[in-house]
Amino acid sequence: MDNEGFTDETQIQNNLKAKPPEHHWRMKKRQSKLELEASKEGKRSRFLTSIRETSMRFSDNLKLDPDLFFNLFSSRSFADDLFELFDGDSVGYLNQDDWISHLRERCAQNDGRCNTEKIECLINLLEAVAFLVCNNSNITQDKFYQIIRTKGVSNKWFASVENMNNSEISIEDFMAIIVLLTKQRCQLEIAEENLIYLESVFRSHLKEGQNEFTLSEFKNILQSKNSLFLERVFKIFDKDGSGTVSLEEFMETMQQFATKNDDFKINFLFRVYDPNGDGVIDQDELCEVLKACMSESGIKFADAEVDNLAQVLYQDAVKGGMNGITLDDLKEQFQRHEGLIENLSLSIEKLLTPPKPKKKKTLKDRFLDLLPYHLSKQFLINNRSLVLFAAVIIIINIVLFITRAVYFKDFPLLNGNTPNMFYVISRACGRILLFNSTMLLVFVLRYSMTTLRNMGLAAYLPLDHNIAFHKKLGLVIFVSAWLHTIMHLFNFGLNIQPDPVLFVQLSAKYWAKEGGDWTTIGYNVPSGCQLVPVNQTNSSECDISEYPDYTITHCQVCNDTGEPWTYPQWLFTSSPGVFGLVGGWANPTGIALITILSVIFFCSLSVVRRSGHFQVFYFTHLLNIFYWILLILHCPDFWKWVFLPGFIYCLEIIYRLITSFIGHGKTKVVAAKTFPSKVTNLIIKRPHGFKFNPGDWVFIKIPEIALFEWHPFTISSAPEVVDSFSVHIRGVGEWTNKVWDFFQPERQKFYKANISQQISQKFGKSFKRKPLEPRPSEFQEIAKSLGTPMVQRRRKGSELSAVVTEAYAQDVTSMKRKIHVYVDGPFGSPSSNIYRAEHAVLIGTGIGITPFASILQSIMKRHRLIKKFCPNCDYAWTEDMKQVMYNLRKVDFFWINRDQISFEWFVKLLAEMEAEQAETGGQIGRFLDMHMYVTSALQKTDMKAVILQLAMELHHKKEKRDLVTGLKSKMNAGRPNWNKVFAQLKQQNIGKITVFFCGNPSLAQILRKLASFI
């Protein structure tokens, strides 16, 4: 401010020093500018609260009439508190000109709650009285008391607050004008449009008839899972401690946010972390804040771990001789992280900027928005084989449709006019149905697809997209089949059923092209009817005069007891005897086909498959065998189309049946491990001759759970693991939940000991872990034990590894009865080509990591094959990795989980990978990078998570292990910045980047777009 009383820091320091110290630590060091600003803000809140309390003592039922108002202004304590509010910098006096100027500025910001004209009258009176009392000198505390108790000042003040000519005012209205007039100047004023927007936000959250909002309404402004942040931020807004926030208080606090001052951000956070306002954060308060941050981030730690986090941060932040974390200590912690303060989000800042009106898009932009990504230039360039194959499919469909439509362009209606569009469209759709149904079968030849993929043809054929093609073709078949059906229904009703004999004679040339004439199609004349030549005398009922351009030789004539075939008889019976591989079967089989197709289609939608009703999808898909048989009966030419793929399909079915009959795919579960997150890990004995590649998948049937249900799962173990393979099954549907429920009692019954207990017995390590009732961080102990470098394990004679294996294998020996399982496969997937890539980027979300678990384990096993040890020391190294990794030069592994507990699924594998890297470093260290993300955790730049993330980083530096995952790799909070991630991957310039993804379909769309640019 212009007034030196508001800016003289030396006097501020002297004034503060003269006051009794609240804490002995304040006497030990000079306050910084940041602490001075915090002190001023704390002072303002204290005196506002004091004025409210004083006003309430003088009030009658929280109301003030003119007499009570005069008594209040005659109170010395009230006058002193009000003076301290105006004297924000605590210099002990007010400059008259600056004070009056300050009042006029505040008056201009009146929100209408007070009478602006009367406030101006009050200011004029105060200016006159101040001059009479002080002449040209500054206003001291005593003289200020004389000014406000002067007769007329209280009356003018009362009048400025009074509304609707009431004889009394409320405490809320009075405090509103106090807040308004005593508000200090800010370096940056909010723009007019932003002020209007802020006021609208404030008023939109008010209840009807209220001028202030409570904590309940504040919840709608600041979204928070934990009440601690909500209540403490509300307390900062509620400057007078009334339990409500007025517009003046709201605008004043938002004004401070508008400065975007780094010191204000830190001060704001400090006040949130320091609830009692004593100027220091002790360790107990820090624990409370950390627990609130954990709640916001969906992270759970044991109480001992929270205490450890608090202690690590506390010891790092607190200076010697101090009793807590001061404001400057907190600022220093933040400054150690470049860009943290600048990017720190306080959640409430978004209210400062009104939403921008949407920019009107040009016609070109609107067209590009409507254009599917699959038609973009980047997608076409990066998916040439896929695009080419899809283009061939589309072109064939177009050619088949057009040629068939042209062929039947002269096919007549019953009245002789051409073309018969019902018949043209139905036959054109029928032709593409034959082709697409054949291709639909081609894309489910699993064994053939796997063979072609193993031959390396995935680079030239869309083998990795067979399921996508299968789904798209299914949609095309469904639409074209219904169009084909509807057109036939109209054609039969309008052209065939009224007079079938006349109709086939009108289209006689088309029957001649089929190798005969219309008399050879096998039509059965209805009972009581007969075919008669038109030149006979009893053909008087046959009127052919309307068809001079056609050769009509016969007509159908019915006597009194006969009648033509009815419409239902044409559709649902074979009585007419025409159309179809077997005469008369075309229509009944057509009705059956469209019914079966509709059932299969609707039961295949994702809403069915992903809503816990996979068995509905599975069993309705078994109707496909009837679809193919009926289609052959329906269309006499279909067998020519489907012969070759149908033959291969039958061979695959026969192979599956034979191998199942001779027990080739029959095996048993040798171990099962259930996780609290409803995931079941089954370790299955390898059937004879069972060979697979990393990322392959299998069909599994467990008769004890469901006798006929087969379900697909990705193999999560490496091919190099002998005798067994494993799958991880997440309980998301009826069958998968049955698996978890089935093996959970088995584990409870027989799984007596756990890993931590056995390690403790052998090595004296203490791990407090209860079986079947795991703590959220239970798997961290497994990671810690398995993360021991191999050189240390060899020193112990590999006893540690043996203990782990023994503990995990205890399920094998404890399951005293055999649990049979049938395996069909393996079948290839896109990730099976991992060793053909140069720079592989593996991205998995949740249980989508399973194919990559197999890949990582395979990498580790192959690395061990070429690892060498020094016979005289513990040194280990690897030679050229190309001999086992082929084209693969680098792997970046990203695992994204919604919560921390999901890391338990593969913590053993990841810990072993880290141990392998720690032992040899070198090539394997540069070869594999692991990146873990927890999406529920708020990022470090969020005010509700920053202190937790700082504490976890300090813990990671100290313990060399992440507290969330238990691994050495540091966990990242929030979602990855994929633009930044892909830019960094591209900068590595190691080789062509190939992205492998398994997980959420919405993320797949994002990654596909980004991958097209690298």
PDB file of C-alpha atoms in Angstrom, residues 492-591:
ATOM      1  CA  PHE A 492     -43.706 -62.965 -50.491  1.00  0.00           C
ATOM      2  CA  GLY A 493     -46.649 -60.948 -49.247  1.00  0.00           C
ATOM      3  CA  LEU A 494     -47.032 -58.741 -52.319  1.00  0.00           C
ATOM      4  CA  ASN A 495     -45.804 -60.927 -55.207  1.00  0.00           C
ATOM      5  CA  ILE A 496     -45.555 -64.622 -54.418  1.00  0.00           C
ATOM      6  CA  GLN A 497     -48.403 -65.586 -52.083  1.00  0.00           C
ATOM      7  CA  PRO A 498     -51.216 -63.978 -54.198  1.00  0.00           C
ATOM      8  CA  ASP A 499     -50.307 -65.925 -57.370  1.00  0.00           C
ATOM      9  CA  PRO A 500     -47.057 -67.936 -57.271  1.00  0.00           C
ATOM     10  CA  VAL A 501     -47.633 -69.600 -60.682  1.00  0.00           C
ATOM     11  CA  LEU A 502     -48.051 -66.285 -62.451  1.00  0.00           C
ATOM     12  CA  PHE A 503     -45.051 -64.832 -60.618  1.00  0.00           C
ATOM     13  CA  VAL A 504     -42.611 -67.593 -61.638  1.00  0.00           C
ATOM     14  CA  GLN A 505     -43.781 -67.330 -65.286  1.00  0.00           C
ATOM     15  CA  LEU A 506     -43.144 -63.567 -65.271  1.00  0.00           C
ATOM     16  CA  SER A 507     -39.582 -64.314 -64.137  1.00  0.00           C
ATOM     17  CA  ALA A 508     -39.200 -67.426 -66.283  1.00  0.00           C
ATOM     18  CA  LYS A 509     -35.959 -66.322 -67.938  1.00  0.00           C
ATOM     19  CA  TYR A 510     -34.193 -66.349 -64.550  1.00  0.00           C
ATOM     20  CA  TRP A 511     -35.268 -69.946 -63.921  1.00  0.00           C
ATOM     21  CA  ALA A 512     -34.032 -70.898 -67.386  1.00  0.00           C
ATOM     22  CA  LYS A 513     -30.595 -69.551 -66.485  1.00  0.00           C
ATOM     23  CA  GLU A 514     -30.544 -71.995 -63.583  1.00  0.00           C
ATOM     24  CA  GLY A 515     -30.618 -74.911 -66.032  1.00  0.00           C
ATOM     25  CA  GLY A 516     -34.336 -75.582 -66.357  1.00  0.00           C
ATOM     26  CA  ASP A 517     -37.669 -73.823 -66.567  1.00  0.00           C
ATOM     27  CA  TRP A 518     -40.285 -72.768 -64.087  1.00  0.00           C
ATOM     28  CA  THR A 519     -42.066 -76.120 -64.271  1.00  0.00           C
ATOM     29  CA  THR A 520     -39.089 -77.922 -62.766  1.00  0.00           C
ATOM     30  CA  ILE A 521     -38.770 -75.933 -59.541  1.00  0.00           C
ATOM     31  CA  GLY A 522     -40.957 -78.438 -57.673  1.00  0.00           C
ATOM     32  CA  TYR A 523     -44.018 -76.368 -56.808  1.00  0.00           C
ATOM     33  CA  ASN A 524     -46.718 -78.309 -54.926  1.00  0.00           C
ATOM     34  CA  VAL A 525     -50.225 -77.287 -55.985  1.00  0.00           C
ATOM     35  CA  PRO A 526     -52.539 -76.803 -52.974  1.00  0.00           C
ATOM     36  CA  SER A 527     -55.331 -79.296 -52.373  1.00  0.00           C
ATOM     37  CA  GLY A 528     -58.424 -78.369 -54.351  1.00  0.00           C
ATOM     38  CA  CYS A 529     -56.380 -76.435 -56.905  1.00  0.00           C
ATOM     39  CA  GLN A 530     -54.797 -77.351 -60.232  1.00  0.00           C
ATOM     40  CA  LEU A 531     -52.551 -75.952 -62.929  1.00  0.00           C
ATOM     41  CA  VAL A 532     -54.383 -75.528 -66.179  1.00  0.00           C
ATOM     42  CA  PRO A 533     -53.238 -74.262 -69.608  1.00  0.00           C
ATOM     43  CA  VAL A 534     -54.586 -70.844 -70.345  1.00  0.00           C
ATOM     44  CA  ASN A 535     -55.982 -72.049 -73.722  1.00  0.00           C
ATOM     45  CA  GLN A 536     -58.375 -74.509 -72.093  1.00  0.00           C
ATOM     46  CA  THR A 537     -62.031 -73.628 -71.644  1.00  0.00           C
ATOM     47  CA  ASN A 538     -61.872 -73.831 -67.835  1.00  0.00           C
ATOM     48  CA  SER A 539     -59.180 -71.192 -67.777  1.00  0.00           C
ATOM     49  CA  SER A 540     -61.625 -68.368 -68.031  1.00  0.00           C
ATOM     50  CA  GLU A 541     -60.507 -67.258 -64.559  1.00  0.00           C
ATOM     51  CA  CYS A 542     -56.974 -66.687 -65.857  1.00  0.00           C
ATOM     52  CA  ASP A 543     -56.762 -63.110 -67.125  1.00  0.00           C
ATOM     53  CA  ILE A 544     -53.422 -62.615 -68.889  1.00  0.00           C
ATOM     54  CA  SER A 545     -54.384 -59.598 -70.902  1.00  0.00           C
ATOM     55  CA  GLU A 546     -52.323 -57.359 -68.634  1.00  0.00           C
ATOM     56  CA  TYR A 547     -49.103 -59.198 -69.543  1.00  0.00           C
ATOM     57  CA  PRO A 548     -48.733 -58.877 -73.325  1.00  0.00           C
ATOM     58  CA  ASP A 549     -44.901 -58.879 -73.088  1.00  0.00           C
ATOM     59  CA  TYR A 550     -44.719 -62.152 -71.167  1.00  0.00           C
ATOM     60  CA  THR A 551     -45.362 -65.747 -72.144  1.00  0.00           C
ATOM     61  CA  ILE A 552     -48.011 -67.068 -69.775  1.00  0.00           C
ATOM     62  CA  THR A 553     -48.979 -70.708 -70.441  1.00  0.00           C
ATOM     63  CA  HIS A 554     -50.569 -71.885 -67.188  1.00  0.00           C
ATOM     64  CA  CYS A 555     -52.451 -70.554 -64.232  1.00  0.00           C
ATOM     65  CA  GLN A 556     -53.521 -71.911 -60.873  1.00  0.00           C
ATOM     66  CA  VAL A 557     -57.265 -72.480 -60.495  1.00  0.00           C
ATOM     67  CA  CYS A 558     -58.953 -73.530 -57.241  1.00  0.00           C
ATOM     68  CA  ASN A 559     -62.410 -75.017 -56.860  1.00  0.00           C
ATOM     69  CA  ASP A 560     -64.908 -74.273 -54.120  1.00  0.00           C
ATOM     70  CA  THR A 561     -63.073 -76.464 -51.598  1.00  0.00           C
ATOM     71  CA  GLY A 562     -59.520 -75.333 -52.437  1.00  0.00           C
ATOM     72  CA  GLU A 563     -57.562 -72.186 -51.701  1.00  0.00           C
ATOM     73  CA  PRO A 564     -53.985 -70.987 -52.407  1.00  0.00           C
ATOM     74  CA  TRP A 565     -51.202 -71.402 -49.874  1.00  0.00           C
ATOM     75  CA  THR A 566     -51.591 -68.849 -47.104  1.00  0.00           C
ATOM     76  CA  TYR A 567     -48.869 -66.396 -46.073  1.00  0.00           C
ATOM     77  CA  PRO A 568     -48.028 -68.305 -42.824  1.00  0.00           C
ATOM     78  CA  GLN A 569     -47.882 -71.562 -44.807  1.00  0.00           C
ATOM     79  CA  TRP A 570     -45.322 -70.042 -47.152  1.00  0.00           C
ATOM     80  CA  LEU A 571     -43.193 -68.785 -44.225  1.00  0.00           C
ATOM     81  CA  PHE A 572     -43.410 -71.519 -41.626  1.00  0.00           C
ATOM     82  CA  THR A 573     -43.980 -74.748 -43.570  1.00  0.00           C
ATOM     83  CA  SER A 574     -42.384 -76.575 -46.484  1.00  0.00           C
ATOM     84  CA  SER A 575     -45.782 -77.350 -48.066  1.00  0.00           C
ATOM     85  CA  PRO A 576     -45.296 -75.189 -51.193  1.00  0.00           C
ATOM     86  CA  GLY A 577     -42.214 -77.289 -51.990  1.00  0.00           C
ATOM     87  CA  VAL A 578     -40.103 -74.561 -53.608  1.00  0.00           C
ATOM     88  CA  PHE A 579     -36.905 -72.741 -52.678  1.00  0.00           C
ATOM     89  CA  GLY A 580     -34.025 -74.119 -50.653  1.00  0.00           C
ATOM     90  CA  LEU A 581     -31.554 -76.986 -50.893  1.00  0.00           C
ATOM     91  CA  VAL A 582     -34.512 -79.217 -50.005  1.00  0.00           C
ATOM     92  CA  GLY A 583     -37.654 -77.957 -51.702  1.00  0.00           C
ATOM     93  CA  GLY A 584     -39.760 -75.740 -49.441  1.00  0.00           C
ATOM     94  CA  TRP A 585     -37.157 -75.458 -46.651  1.00  0.00           C
ATOM     95  CA  ALA A 586     -35.854 -71.984 -47.537  1.00  0.00           C
ATOM     96  CA  ASN A 587     -38.498 -70.014 -45.668  1.00  0.00           C
ATOM     97  CA  PRO A 588     -38.709 -72.071 -42.429  1.00  0.00           C
ATOM     98  CA  THR A 589     -34.914 -72.227 -42.236  1.00  0.00           C
ATOM     99  CA  GLY A 590     -34.788 -68.469 -42.940  1.00  0.00           C
ATOM    100  CA  ILE A 591     -37.070 -67.764 -39.980  1.00  0.00           C
TER     101      ILE A 591
END
